[in-house]
Structure formats: C-alpha cells, structure tokens
C-alpha cells in the first residue's frame, strides 16, 4: 500500500485516469447495447478493464484491481459466444456503476477503500449464472 504522501501525489492522476477508463468502458457498453457482437466495442471494453485493473493495482487499490481483472477475465471468456443478452448488458452496466461509485469512496488522504466485496462478488456470480443459462 502507498503511504499517505505517495497516495496524495498519485490521487488526482489515478482518479482522472480511472474515471476516463470507466467513461470509455461505458461508451463501449453503449455500442454493445446497439450491436451485440460489435468486436471493436468488446475489444475496447476488455482493454479498458485491463488498464483500469493495472491503474488500481499501481495505486494499491486491491479490491478495485481484483474486480476489474475478474470482470475482464469473465468478459474475455464470454465474448467467445455471439452477442450478449440484455440481462448481461444490464449487469455489466451495474458493474461499471459500482466501480465508479467505489472510486468516489476512496479516501483522498490515505487512498484506502474500506468496503467489503460482497456486491462485487454478487455481480460476478450473477454474470456467471446468466451466461451459463444463456449458453444452454
């Protein structure tokens, strides 16, 4: 974990970069809502989630890094099947909204994100459940 002086130096850049990556991810998701198998949108979403994971890892925001990484891994596997159901797209949107909300909860003085990961785990489980149902 970064000490508070290191975090304060990094905070503004991390927050700006992360918000930008989430905004780009939301744009990709909007494209997927219109064209369910848009390869550019899928690739953009995968890239942005990976970058977000690396940004969060670099800033020692482990829960956000882990969530981004797991979501990116799920999406990487799921995109092997054509199209996404509206329920999957809505759940992905909820994941991005949660990440955005979590960015706002990071303590600007210490860089700590004090929270449990229950909602993250619930959304990932829902994605897995929905995708296994839609594969059948």
Short mmCIF file of C-alpha atoms in Angstrom, two decimals:
data_model
loop_
_atom_site.label_atom_id
_atom_site.label_comp_id
_atom_site.label_asym_id
_atom_site.label_seq_id
_atom_site.Cartn_x
_atom_site.Cartn_y
_atom_site.Cartn_z
CA UNK A 1 0.00 0.00 0.00
CA UNK A 2 1.19 3.50 -0.75
CA UNK A 3 1.91 5.75 2.20
CA UNK A 4 -0.28 8.84 2.51
CA UNK A 5 2.29 11.18 0.91
CA UNK A 6 2.73 8.86 -2.09
CA UNK A 7 -1.03 8.49 -2.41
CA UNK A 8 -1.69 12.23 -2.31
CA UNK A 9 0.80 12.72 -5.15
CA UNK A 10 -0.85 9.96 -7.17
CA UNK A 11 -4.52 10.57 -6.25
CA UNK A 12 -5.54 13.14 -8.85
CA UNK A 13 -3.86 11.32 -11.72
CA UNK A 14 -5.26 7.94 -10.63
CA UNK A 15 -8.77 9.33 -10.23
CA UNK A 16 -8.68 11.12 -13.58
CA UNK A 17 -7.27 8.10 -15.45
CA UNK A 18 -9.71 5.70 -13.80
CA UNK A 19 -12.74 7.87 -14.47
CA UNK A 20 -11.63 8.25 -18.08
CA UNK A 21 -11.27 4.48 -18.46
CA UNK A 22 -14.71 3.91 -16.94
CA UNK A 23 -16.22 6.51 -19.26
CA UNK A 24 -14.66 4.76 -22.27
CA UNK A 25 -15.94 1.43 -20.92
CA UNK A 26 -19.46 2.83 -20.66
CA UNK A 27 -19.23 4.03 -24.27
CA UNK A 28 -18.19 0.54 -25.36
CA UNK A 29 -21.10 -0.91 -23.42
CA UNK A 30 -23.48 1.51 -25.16
CA UNK A 31 -22.19 0.25 -28.50
CA UNK A 32 -22.81 -3.33 -27.37
CA UNK A 33 -26.38 -2.40 -26.44
CA UNK A 34 -26.91 -1.32 -30.05
CA UNK A 35 -24.81 -4.00 -31.76
CA UNK A 36 -24.44 -7.04 -29.51
CA UNK A 37 -21.45 -8.52 -31.28
CA UNK A 38 -19.50 -5.32 -32.03
CA UNK A 39 -15.93 -6.64 -31.91
CA UNK A 40 -14.41 -3.16 -31.54
CA UNK A 41 -16.64 -2.42 -28.56
CA UNK A 42 -15.79 -5.76 -26.95
CA UNK A 43 -12.07 -5.22 -27.51
CA UNK A 44 -12.34 -1.67 -26.17
CA UNK A 45 -14.13 -2.87 -23.05
CA UNK A 46 -11.54 -5.61 -22.49
CA UNK A 47 -8.67 -3.15 -22.94
CA UNK A 48 -10.19 -0.52 -20.66
CA UNK A 49 -10.91 -3.05 -17.90
CA UNK A 50 -7.34 -4.34 -18.10
CA UNK A 51 -5.94 -0.80 -17.94
CA UNK A 52 -8.22 0.01 -15.01
CA UNK A 53 -7.02 -3.09 -13.21
CA UNK A 54 -3.40 -2.07 -13.75
CA UNK A 55 -4.08 1.52 -12.62
CA UNK A 56 -5.78 0.30 -9.46
CA UNK A 57 -3.00 -2.21 -8.81
CA UNK A 58 -0.40 0.53 -9.22
CA UNK A 59 -2.31 2.70 -6.74
CA UNK A 60 -2.68 -0.23 -4.30
CA UNK A 61 -6.48 -0.26 -4.56
CA UNK A 62 -6.61 -4.05 -4.44
CA UNK A 63 -10.38 -4.58 -4.36
CA UNK A 64 -10.92 -2.42 -7.45
CA UNK A 65 -7.94 -4.02 -9.24
CA UNK A 66 -9.25 -7.50 -8.47
CA UNK A 67 -12.82 -6.70 -9.53
CA UNK A 68 -11.66 -5.14 -12.80
CA UNK A 69 -9.40 -8.12 -13.50
CA UNK A 70 -12.14 -10.67 -12.76
CA UNK A 71 -14.66 -8.77 -14.88
CA UNK A 72 -12.15 -8.57 -17.73
CA UNK A 73 -11.48 -12.32 -17.46
CA UNK A 74 -15.19 -13.12 -17.44
CA UNK A 75 -15.78 -10.90 -20.47
CA UNK A 76 -12.83 -12.43 -22.30
CA UNK A 77 -14.37 -15.88 -21.90
CA UNK A 78 -17.95 -14.76 -22.55
CA UNK A 79 -17.16 -12.95 -25.80
CA UNK A 80 -16.39 -16.29 -27.43
CA UNK A 81 -20.16 -16.70 -27.77
CA UNK A 82 -22.11 -14.44 -30.13
CA UNK A 83 -23.99 -11.48 -28.65
CA UNK A 84 -24.94 -10.55 -25.10
CA UNK A 85 -28.42 -10.74 -23.63
CA UNK A 86 -30.00 -7.55 -22.26
CA UNK A 87 -29.64 -9.02 -18.76
CA UNK A 88 -25.89 -9.49 -19.23
CA UNK A 89 -25.54 -5.94 -20.57
CA UNK A 90 -27.51 -4.55 -17.61
CA UNK A 91 -25.33 -6.48 -15.18
CA UNK A 92 -22.17 -5.23 -16.90
CA UNK A 93 -23.55 -1.72 -16.57
CA UNK A 94 -24.13 -2.32 -12.86
CA UNK A 95 -20.51 -3.46 -12.55
CA UNK A 96 -19.23 -0.26 -14.16
CA UNK A 97 -21.54 1.84 -11.96
CA UNK A 98 -20.23 0.07 -8.86
CA UNK A 99 -16.64 0.74 -9.90
CA UNK A 100 -17.46 4.40 -10.47
CA UNK A 101 -19.09 4.61 -7.06
CA UNK A 102 -16.09 2.89 -5.46
CA UNK A 103 -13.75 5.46 -6.98
CA UNK A 104 -15.72 8.14 -5.17
CA UNK A 105 -15.34 6.25 -1.87
CA UNK A 106 -11.54 6.16 -1.96
CA UNK A 107 -10.20 8.25 0.89
CA UNK A 108 -8.39 11.17 -0.78
CA UNK A 109 -5.96 11.44 2.14
CA UNK A 110 -4.92 7.80 2.53
CA UNK A 111 -6.01 6.03 -0.66
CA UNK A 112 -7.94 3.45 1.33
CA UNK A 113 -11.14 1.93 0.06
CA UNK A 114 -12.79 0.49 3.13
CA UNK A 115 -15.53 -1.80 1.96
CA UNK A 116 -16.41 -5.42 1.68
CA UNK A 117 -16.51 -7.11 -1.69
CA UNK A 118 -19.97 -8.65 -1.34
CA UNK A 119 -21.59 -6.56 -4.07
CA UNK A 120 -18.68 -7.20 -6.43
CA UNK A 121 -18.95 -10.94 -5.81
CA UNK A 122 -22.72 -10.89 -6.25
CA UNK A 123 -22.44 -9.15 -9.64
CA UNK A 124 -19.73 -11.55 -10.84
CA UNK A 125 -21.83 -14.51 -9.69
CA UNK A 126 -24.85 -13.10 -11.50
CA UNK A 127 -22.85 -12.74 -14.71
CA UNK A 128 -21.66 -16.33 -14.43
CA UNK A 129 -25.17 -17.57 -13.73
CA UNK A 130 -26.75 -15.59 -16.57
CA UNK A 131 -24.11 -16.63 -19.07
CA UNK A 132 -24.43 -20.30 -18.16
CA UNK A 133 -28.20 -20.07 -18.60
CA UNK A 134 -27.91 -18.29 -21.95
CA UNK A 135 -25.39 -20.88 -23.20
CA UNK A 136 -27.93 -23.67 -22.78
#
